[in-house]
mmCIF file of C-alpha atoms in Angstrom:
data_model
loop_
_atom_site.group_PDB
_atom_site.id
_atom_site.type_symbol
_atom_site.label_atom_id
_atom_site.label_comp_id
_atom_site.label_asym_id
_atom_site.label_seq_id
_atom_site.Cartn_x
_atom_site.Cartn_y
_atom_site.Cartn_z
ATOM 1 C CA MET A 17 -37.568 -66.367 -58.911
ATOM 2 C CA LEU A 18 -38.752 -63.365 -60.903
ATOM 3 C CA ASP A 19 -40.381 -60.257 -59.477
ATOM 4 C CA LEU A 20 -42.919 -60.117 -62.273
ATOM 5 C CA ILE A 21 -44.171 -62.072 -65.245
ATOM 6 C CA ILE A 22 -46.223 -60.329 -67.918
ATOM 7 C CA VAL A 23 -48.365 -62.718 -69.942
ATOM 8 C CA GLY A 24 -48.991 -61.323 -73.430
ATOM 9 C CA SER A 25 -47.177 -58.693 -75.477
ATOM 10 C CA SER A 26 -49.764 -56.711 -77.390
ATOM 11 C CA ALA A 27 -50.516 -53.085 -76.451
ATOM 12 C CA ALA A 28 -51.124 -53.682 -72.726
ATOM 13 C CA GLY A 29 -48.287 -56.177 -72.335
ATOM 14 C CA ALA A 30 -45.805 -53.988 -74.191
ATOM 15 C CA ALA A 31 -46.683 -50.944 -72.090
ATOM 16 C CA ALA A 32 -46.380 -52.950 -68.873
ATOM 17 C CA GLY A 33 -43.003 -54.234 -70.033
ATOM 18 C CA ILE A 34 -41.682 -50.750 -70.764
ATOM 19 C CA TRP A 35 -42.693 -49.450 -67.334
ATOM 20 C CA ALA A 36 -41.316 -52.523 -65.559
ATOM 21 C CA ALA A 37 -38.005 -52.169 -67.403
ATOM 22 C CA ARG A 38 -37.679 -48.519 -66.416
ATOM 23 C CA ARG A 39 -38.046 -49.551 -62.758
ATOM 24 C CA ASN A 40 -35.345 -52.231 -63.098
ATOM 25 C CA LEU A 41 -37.593 -55.106 -62.123
ATOM 26 C CA LYS A 42 -36.439 -58.676 -62.564
ATOM 27 C CA PHE A 43 -39.101 -59.801 -65.027
ATOM 28 C CA LYS A 44 -39.937 -61.323 -68.380
ATOM 29 C CA ILE A 45 -42.757 -61.355 -70.911
ATOM 30 C CA ILE A 46 -44.234 -64.711 -71.897
ATOM 31 C CA THR A 47 -46.252 -64.644 -75.099
ATOM 32 C CA ILE A 48 -47.338 -66.669 -78.104
ATOM 33 C CA ASP A 49 -46.261 -63.904 -80.475
ATOM 34 C CA THR A 50 -45.200 -60.278 -80.345
ATOM 35 C CA GLY A 51 -47.833 -57.758 -81.283
ATOM 36 C CA GLY A 52 -50.948 -59.838 -80.672
ATOM 37 C CA GLU A 53 -54.207 -58.436 -82.016
ATOM 38 C CA VAL A 54 -52.587 -55.037 -82.639
ATOM 39 C CA ALA A 55 -50.416 -56.553 -85.371
ATOM 40 C CA LEU A 56 -53.549 -57.877 -87.079
ATOM 41 C CA SER A 57 -55.300 -54.503 -87.126
ATOM 42 C CA GLY A 58 -55.700 -52.523 -90.314
ATOM 43 C CA GLU A 59 -55.493 -48.754 -90.465
ATOM 44 C CA VAL A 60 -54.813 -47.046 -87.115
ATOM 45 C CA SER A 61 -55.545 -43.314 -87.078
ATOM 46 C CA ASN A 62 -56.621 -42.697 -83.477
ATOM 47 C CA TYR A 63 -53.440 -43.422 -81.520
ATOM 48 C CA PRO A 64 -52.103 -40.173 -79.971
ATOM 49 C CA GLY A 65 -49.061 -38.787 -81.748
ATOM 50 C CA VAL A 66 -49.439 -41.113 -84.739
ATOM 51 C CA ILE A 67 -51.689 -39.553 -87.372
ATOM 52 C CA GLU A 68 -51.855 -42.613 -89.577
ATOM 53 C CA THR A 69 -50.265 -46.053 -89.441
ATOM 54 C CA ASN A 70 -51.336 -49.691 -89.460
ATOM 55 C CA GLY A 71 -51.442 -52.317 -86.755
ATOM 56 C CA PHE A 72 -48.418 -54.224 -87.994
ATOM 57 C CA ASP A 73 -46.172 -51.151 -88.001
ATOM 58 C CA LEU A 74 -47.441 -49.986 -84.607
ATOM 59 C CA ALA A 75 -46.788 -53.431 -83.117
ATOM 60 C CA LYS A 76 -43.300 -53.272 -84.621
ATOM 61 C CA LYS A 77 -42.723 -49.974 -82.793
ATOM 62 C CA PHE A 78 -43.875 -51.564 -79.529
ATOM 63 C CA LYS A 79 -41.355 -54.387 -80.047
ATOM 64 C CA GLU A 80 -38.555 -51.909 -80.843
ATOM 65 C CA HIS A 81 -39.323 -50.058 -77.615
ATOM 66 C CA LEU A 82 -39.108 -53.287 -75.606
ATOM 67 C CA ASP A 83 -35.863 -54.228 -77.354
ATOM 68 C CA TYR A 84 -34.422 -50.807 -76.478
ATOM 69 C CA TYR A 85 -34.784 -51.734 -72.810
ATOM 70 C CA LYS A 86 -33.500 -55.272 -73.473
ATOM 71 C CA VAL A 87 -36.692 -56.863 -72.168
ATOM 72 C CA ASP A 88 -36.595 -60.660 -71.934
ATOM 73 C CA ILE A 89 -39.411 -61.895 -74.199
ATOM 74 C CA GLN A 90 -40.192 -65.612 -74.278
ATOM 75 C CA THR A 91 -42.118 -66.156 -77.520
ATOM 76 C CA ASP A 92 -43.934 -69.158 -79.032
ATOM 77 C CA SER A 93 -45.230 -69.889 -75.537
ATOM 78 C CA ASP A 94 -48.792 -70.976 -74.839
ATOM 79 C CA VAL A 95 -49.621 -70.431 -71.165
ATOM 80 C CA LYS A 96 -51.947 -73.217 -70.032
ATOM 81 C CA GLU A 97 -52.277 -72.500 -66.324
ATOM 82 C CA ILE A 98 -51.473 -69.875 -63.715
ATOM 83 C CA LYS A 99 -51.778 -70.877 -60.065
ATOM 84 C CA LYS A 100 -50.775 -69.387 -56.743
ATOM 85 C CA GLU A 101 -49.043 -71.376 -54.022
ATOM 86 C CA GLY A 102 -48.500 -69.307 -50.901
ATOM 87 C CA ASN A 103 -47.120 -66.001 -52.144
ATOM 88 C CA VAL A 104 -45.695 -67.414 -55.374
ATOM 89 C CA PHE A 105 -47.325 -67.596 -58.793
ATOM 90 C CA ILE A 106 -46.511 -70.604 -60.960
ATOM 91 C CA ILE A 107 -46.998 -70.334 -64.711
ATOM 92 C CA SER A 108 -46.970 -73.480 -66.813
ATOM 93 C CA GLY A 109 -47.424 -74.062 -70.511
ATOM 94 C CA THR A 110 -45.770 -75.236 -73.691
ATOM 95 C CA GLN A 111 -43.123 -73.654 -75.892
ATOM 96 C CA LEU A 112 -42.683 -75.231 -79.314
ATOM 97 C CA GLY A 113 -44.079 -78.504 -78.004
ATOM 98 C CA LYS A 114 -41.983 -78.589 -74.819
ATOM 99 C CA ASN A 115 -43.336 -77.956 -71.325
ATOM 100 C CA PHE A 116 -42.095 -74.968 -69.323
ATOM 101 C CA GLU A 117 -42.665 -73.584 -65.840
ATOM 102 C CA GLU A 118 -41.835 -70.158 -64.385
ATOM 103 C CA ARG A 119 -42.314 -68.586 -60.948
ATOM 104 C CA SER A 120 -42.840 -64.980 -59.939
ATOM 105 C CA LYS A 121 -44.040 -62.779 -57.097
ATOM 106 C CA VAL A 122 -46.655 -60.964 -59.174
ATOM 107 C CA ILE A 123 -48.470 -61.380 -62.487
ATOM 108 C CA VAL A 124 -49.728 -58.917 -65.084
ATOM 109 C CA LEU A 125 -52.172 -60.639 -67.412
ATOM 110 C CA ALA A 126 -52.319 -58.955 -70.832
ATOM 111 C CA THR A 127 -53.461 -61.807 -73.050
ATOM 112 C CA GLY A 128 -56.037 -59.809 -75.007
ATOM 113 C CA SER A 129 -58.820 -61.548 -76.883
ATOM 114 C CA LYS A 130 -59.490 -63.798 -79.859
ATOM 115 C CA SER A 131 -62.070 -63.725 -82.645
ATOM 116 C CA LYS A 132 -65.614 -64.826 -81.920
ATOM 117 C CA HIS A 133 -67.050 -67.494 -84.216
ATOM 118 C CA LEU A 134 -70.432 -67.500 -85.928
ATOM 119 C CA ASN A 135 -71.008 -71.174 -85.078
ATOM 120 C CA VAL A 136 -72.875 -71.842 -88.325
ATOM 121 C CA PRO A 137 -72.676 -75.055 -90.405
ATOM 122 C CA ASN A 138 -69.333 -75.576 -92.212
ATOM 123 C CA GLU A 139 -67.621 -72.550 -90.651
ATOM 124 C CA LYS A 140 -65.011 -74.734 -88.977
ATOM 125 C CA GLU A 141 -64.637 -77.027 -92.009
ATOM 126 C CA PHE A 142 -63.818 -74.116 -94.341
ATOM 127 C CA TYR A 143 -61.356 -72.386 -92.014
ATOM 128 C CA HIS A 144 -58.305 -71.568 -94.177
ATOM 129 C CA LYS A 145 -60.343 -72.753 -97.171
ATOM 130 C CA GLY A 146 -62.093 -69.444 -97.683
ATOM 131 C CA VAL A 147 -63.133 -68.653 -94.111
ATOM 132 C CA SER A 148 -60.903 -66.196 -92.262
ATOM 133 C CA TYR A 149 -60.932 -64.132 -89.077
ATOM 134 C CA CYS A 150 -58.032 -61.925 -90.174
ATOM 135 C CA THR A 151 -58.399 -59.669 -93.200
ATOM 136 C CA VAL A 152 -54.889 -58.259 -92.777
ATOM 137 C CA CYS A 153 -53.440 -61.786 -92.940
ATOM 138 C CA ASP A 154 -55.567 -63.383 -95.639
ATOM 139 C CA GLY A 155 -57.130 -60.546 -97.626
ATOM 140 C CA PRO A 156 -54.361 -60.419 -100.271
ATOM 141 C CA LEU A 157 -55.182 -64.033 -101.231
ATOM 142 C CA PHE A 158 -58.541 -62.922 -102.642
ATOM 143 C CA LYS A 159 -57.417 -60.563 -105.381
ATOM 144 C CA ASP A 160 -60.175 -60.000 -107.977
ATOM 145 C CA LYS A 161 -62.507 -62.441 -106.205
ATOM 146 C CA VAL A 162 -65.972 -62.013 -104.692
ATOM 147 C CA VAL A 163 -65.970 -62.059 -100.894
ATOM 148 C CA ALA A 164 -68.170 -61.309 -97.900
ATOM 149 C CA THR A 165 -67.342 -59.594 -94.628
ATOM 150 C CA ILE A 166 -69.645 -60.318 -91.706
ATOM 151 C CA GLY A 167 -70.124 -57.874 -88.827
ATOM 152 C CA GLY A 168 -71.295 -54.392 -87.957
ATOM 153 C CA GLY A 169 -68.528 -52.871 -85.841
ATOM 154 C CA ASN A 170 -65.255 -51.146 -86.654
ATOM 155 C CA SER A 171 -63.392 -54.396 -87.386
ATOM 156 C CA ALA A 172 -65.911 -55.447 -90.025
ATOM 157 C CA LEU A 173 -65.993 -51.974 -91.556
ATOM 158 C CA GLU A 174 -62.197 -51.823 -91.726
ATOM 159 C CA SER A 175 -62.176 -55.315 -93.239
ATOM 160 C CA ALA A 176 -64.595 -54.290 -95.994
ATOM 161 C CA ILE A 177 -62.596 -51.151 -96.766
ATOM 162 C CA MET A 178 -59.360 -53.114 -97.009
ATOM 163 C CA LEU A 179 -60.934 -55.822 -99.163
ATOM 164 C CA SER A 180 -62.462 -53.246 -101.524
ATOM 165 C CA SER A 181 -58.976 -52.495 -102.836
ATOM 166 C CA ILE A 182 -58.210 -56.198 -103.351
ATOM 167 C CA ALA A 183 -61.389 -58.069 -104.251
ATOM 168 C CA LYS A 184 -63.660 -57.555 -107.245
ATOM 169 C CA LYS A 185 -66.786 -57.379 -105.070
ATOM 170 C CA VAL A 186 -67.366 -57.168 -101.310
ATOM 171 C CA TYR A 187 -70.654 -57.987 -99.591
ATOM 172 C CA LEU A 188 -70.894 -56.450 -96.121
ATOM 173 C CA ILE A 189 -73.312 -58.571 -94.088
ATOM 174 C CA ASN A 190 -74.672 -56.974 -90.899
ATOM 175 C CA LYS A 191 -77.270 -58.712 -88.727
ATOM 176 C CA ASN A 192 -78.454 -55.386 -87.291
ATOM 177 C CA PRO A 193 -80.430 -52.693 -89.154
ATOM 178 C CA GLU A 194 -77.564 -50.210 -88.680
ATOM 179 C CA PHE A 195 -73.799 -50.332 -88.180
ATOM 180 C CA LYS A 196 -72.256 -49.838 -84.740
ATOM 181 C CA GLY A 197 -68.917 -48.547 -86.012
ATOM 182 C CA GLU A 198 -67.480 -45.070 -86.431
ATOM 183 C CA LYS A 199 -69.335 -42.713 -88.754
ATOM 184 C CA ILE A 200 -66.171 -41.859 -90.675
ATOM 185 C CA LEU A 201 -65.789 -45.546 -91.630
ATOM 186 C CA ILE A 202 -69.465 -45.900 -92.534
ATOM 187 C CA GLU A 203 -69.307 -42.876 -94.836
ATOM 188 C CA LYS A 204 -66.137 -44.194 -96.452
ATOM 189 C CA ILE A 205 -67.835 -47.517 -97.203
ATOM 190 C CA LYS A 206 -70.864 -45.841 -98.759
ATOM 191 C CA ASN A 207 -68.537 -44.160 -101.261
ATOM 192 C CA LEU A 208 -66.807 -47.376 -102.358
ATOM 193 C CA PRO A 209 -68.590 -48.707 -105.467
ATOM 194 C CA ASN A 210 -67.622 -52.376 -105.114
ATOM 195 C CA ILE A 211 -69.051 -52.760 -101.584
ATOM 196 C CA GLU A 212 -72.674 -53.874 -101.286
ATOM 197 C CA ILE A 213 -74.226 -53.429 -97.838
ATOM 198 C CA ILE A 214 -76.797 -55.973 -96.651
ATOM 199 C CA ASN A 215 -78.226 -54.945 -93.267
ATOM 200 C CA GLY A 216 -80.617 -57.037 -91.188
ATOM 201 C CA ALA A 217 -79.084 -60.242 -92.544
ATOM 202 C CA LEU A 218 -78.393 -63.234 -90.310
ATOM 203 C CA THR A 219 -75.797 -65.673 -91.648
ATOM 204 C CA GLN A 220 -77.136 -69.244 -91.645
ATOM 205 C CA GLU A 221 -74.585 -71.427 -93.430
ATOM 206 C CA ILE A 222 -71.407 -71.522 -95.501
ATOM 207 C CA LYS A 223 -71.392 -73.898 -98.478
ATOM 208 C CA GLY A 224 -68.779 -75.224 -100.876
ATOM 209 C CA GLY A 225 -66.737 -78.147 -102.131
ATOM 210 C CA ASN A 226 -63.021 -78.030 -101.454
ATOM 211 C CA PHE A 227 -63.302 -74.282 -100.831
ATOM 212 C CA VAL A 228 -66.011 -71.769 -99.971
ATOM 213 C CA GLU A 229 -68.531 -71.243 -102.774
ATOM 214 C CA LYS A 230 -71.677 -69.804 -101.186
ATOM 215 C CA LEU A 231 -72.934 -67.930 -98.145
ATOM 216 C CA VAL A 232 -76.528 -68.399 -96.983
ATOM 217 C CA TYR A 233 -78.251 -65.655 -94.995
ATOM 218 C CA GLU A 234 -81.761 -65.013 -93.735
ATOM 219 C CA LYS A 235 -83.429 -61.637 -94.150
ATOM 220 C CA GLU A 236 -87.060 -60.772 -93.455
ATOM 221 C CA GLY A 237 -87.914 -64.450 -93.140
ATOM 222 C CA ARG A 238 -86.404 -65.477 -96.490
ATOM 223 C CA LEU A 239 -83.225 -67.430 -97.181
ATOM 224 C CA ASN A 240 -80.799 -65.951 -99.712
ATOM 225 C CA GLU A 241 -77.572 -67.240 -101.245
ATOM 226 C CA LEU A 242 -74.508 -65.294 -102.322
ATOM 227 C CA ASN A 243 -71.820 -66.709 -104.595
ATOM 228 C CA VAL A 244 -68.595 -65.903 -102.757
ATOM 229 C CA GLU A 245 -65.091 -67.343 -102.580
ATOM 230 C CA GLY A 246 -64.141 -65.875 -99.236
ATOM 231 C CA VAL A 247 -65.891 -65.137 -95.935
ATOM 232 C CA PHE A 248 -64.241 -62.795 -93.425
ATOM 233 C CA ILE A 249 -65.801 -62.959 -89.967
ATOM 234 C CA HIS A 250 -65.505 -59.933 -87.669
ATOM 235 C CA ILE A 251 -68.317 -60.184 -85.123
ATOM 236 C CA GLY A 252 -66.477 -59.449 -81.900
ATOM 237 C CA MET A 253 -63.906 -60.945 -79.598
ATOM 238 C CA VAL A 254 -63.643 -63.452 -76.725
ATOM 239 C CA PRO A 255 -61.170 -62.790 -73.865
ATOM 240 C CA ASN A 256 -58.159 -65.101 -73.492
ATOM 241 C CA SER A 257 -58.769 -65.728 -69.803
ATOM 242 C CA GLN A 258 -59.028 -69.510 -69.647
ATOM 243 C CA MET A 259 -55.682 -69.908 -67.840
ATOM 244 C CA VAL A 260 -56.310 -67.648 -64.836
ATOM 245 C CA PRO A 261 -56.564 -69.014 -61.275
ATOM 246 C CA GLN A 262 -60.036 -69.848 -59.973
ATOM 247 C CA ASP A 263 -59.764 -67.097 -57.359
ATOM 248 C CA VAL A 264 -59.653 -64.456 -60.103
ATOM 249 C CA ARG A 265 -63.180 -63.180 -60.610
ATOM 250 C CA LYS A 266 -64.547 -63.020 -64.170
ATOM 251 C CA ASN A 267 -67.815 -61.671 -65.529
ATOM 252 C CA ASP A 268 -70.353 -63.558 -67.651
ATOM 253 C CA LEU A 269 -68.332 -62.775 -70.789
ATOM 254 C CA GLY A 270 -65.198 -64.335 -69.324
ATOM 255 C CA GLU A 271 -63.514 -60.943 -68.890
ATOM 256 C CA VAL A 272 -61.261 -60.543 -65.849
ATOM 257 C CA GLU A 273 -62.787 -58.012 -63.461
ATOM 258 C CA ILE A 274 -60.423 -55.240 -62.387
ATOM 259 C CA ASN A 275 -60.626 -52.002 -60.414
ATOM 260 C CA THR A 276 -59.139 -48.630 -61.344
ATOM 261 C CA LYS A 277 -55.681 -49.860 -60.288
ATOM 262 C CA CYS A 278 -55.905 -52.940 -62.540
ATOM 263 C CA GLU A 279 -56.102 -55.122 -59.435
ATOM 264 C CA THR A 280 -58.100 -58.348 -59.603
ATOM 265 C CA SER A 281 -59.795 -60.297 -56.822
ATOM 266 C CA LEU A 282 -56.534 -62.213 -56.234
ATOM 267 C CA LEU A 283 -53.759 -60.424 -54.363
ATOM 268 C CA GLY A 284 -50.703 -59.884 -56.558
ATOM 269 C CA PHE A 285 -52.540 -60.693 -59.777
ATOM 270 C CA PHE A 286 -53.084 -57.720 -62.090
ATOM 271 C CA ALA A 287 -54.696 -57.528 -65.514
ATOM 272 C CA ALA A 288 -54.848 -55.007 -68.351
ATOM 273 C CA GLY A 289 -56.248 -54.525 -71.832
ATOM 274 C CA ASP A 290 -58.875 -56.431 -73.778
ATOM 275 C CA VAL A 291 -58.829 -59.468 -71.472
ATOM 276 C CA THR A 292 -60.437 -57.299 -68.779
ATOM 277 C CA ASN A 293 -63.899 -55.813 -68.296
ATOM 278 C CA VAL A 294 -62.762 -52.407 -69.547
ATOM 279 C CA PRO A 295 -65.759 -51.137 -71.576
ATOM 280 C CA TYR A 296 -63.870 -49.871 -74.633
ATOM 281 C CA LYS A 297 -61.443 -52.167 -76.440
ATOM 282 C CA GLN A 298 -58.994 -49.690 -77.948
ATOM 283 C CA ILE A 299 -55.211 -49.705 -78.383
ATOM 284 C CA ALA A 300 -54.777 -46.390 -76.562
ATOM 285 C CA ILE A 301 -56.811 -47.620 -73.597
ATOM 286 C CA ALA A 302 -54.915 -50.924 -73.463
ATOM 287 C CA THR A 303 -51.533 -49.169 -73.351
ATOM 288 C CA GLY A 304 -52.729 -46.928 -70.530
ATOM 289 C CA GLN A 305 -53.976 -49.935 -68.612
ATOM 290 C CA GLY A 306 -50.689 -51.736 -69.177
ATOM 291 C CA ALA A 307 -48.813 -48.831 -67.596
ATOM 292 C CA CYS A 308 -51.315 -48.776 -64.721
ATOM 293 C CA ALA A 309 -50.966 -52.518 -64.104
ATOM 294 C CA ALA A 310 -47.166 -52.288 -64.056
ATOM 295 C CA LEU A 311 -47.204 -49.383 -61.598
ATOM 296 C CA SER A 312 -49.682 -51.210 -59.369
ATOM 297 C CA ALA A 313 -47.497 -54.317 -59.495
ATOM 298 C CA ILE A 314 -44.460 -52.240 -58.515
ATOM 299 C CA SER A 315 -46.394 -50.697 -55.619
ATOM 300 C CA TYR A 316 -47.431 -54.176 -54.480
ATOM 301 C CA LEU A 317 -43.844 -55.447 -54.606
ATOM 302 C CA ASN A 318 -42.636 -52.458 -52.595
ATOM 303 C CA SER A 319 -45.151 -53.132 -49.831
ATOM 304 C CA HIS A 320 -44.880 -56.915 -49.605
#
């Protein structure tokens, strides 16, 4: 049986893995992929010690750091359930279509979050047919085309900036009267000639044939249509917390509630990063929490 299992390998999971390795714990990381949401981020200019990079390269550095310590990383693994029997945690899921089960004394949950959906007509039907939740992944497919980015936070702003260098025209659709993102990004967007900002616009429907052709939005009580070939949705995230034991307390958003030591309501179960109720979802904060969760897990193991 393992001392520790870390579920997830983005910023929080990678940091937890590094700290666990340095303390010679018997542990492994179980994850769908390496890098998680970090790898899908665009420009990263606010991570201490790294003036400018991108999410993919930063995630690559995290992986190199884990490899340096020879951390056991089980990839392509979708964790379906975590339960506690006595003092043992049992993790079950699937890896490339085959079932797996692992046991450990403690858990660090670092599963991050996934993109929130608009839930408008035809959004699901046009997924991968013009609708995308990842500009880094799919943006290059829309060279010289007309696209729309939906959202008002940093992710949407970064998406529009990235697309402005690829697409012919970018509509930035924001349901609020003002953006919620960083001022430096807002100012950058205002100086890009092929981005058109539409504030106070609520997306109603996505239309098309085999692929996306139109986006319908409502503004000031009137319906409007835009001719677009791509729709990039960046309206927030939903925590990946569906697999946690029932005894782990979550808030109304589904975020795992933790204290300052990254402890949850279940003894021996720790959590870190965007899956938790931490108020600011940032890479730097997630890495700090990952270190905290690992140290708390080590302290727990030493006292039990």
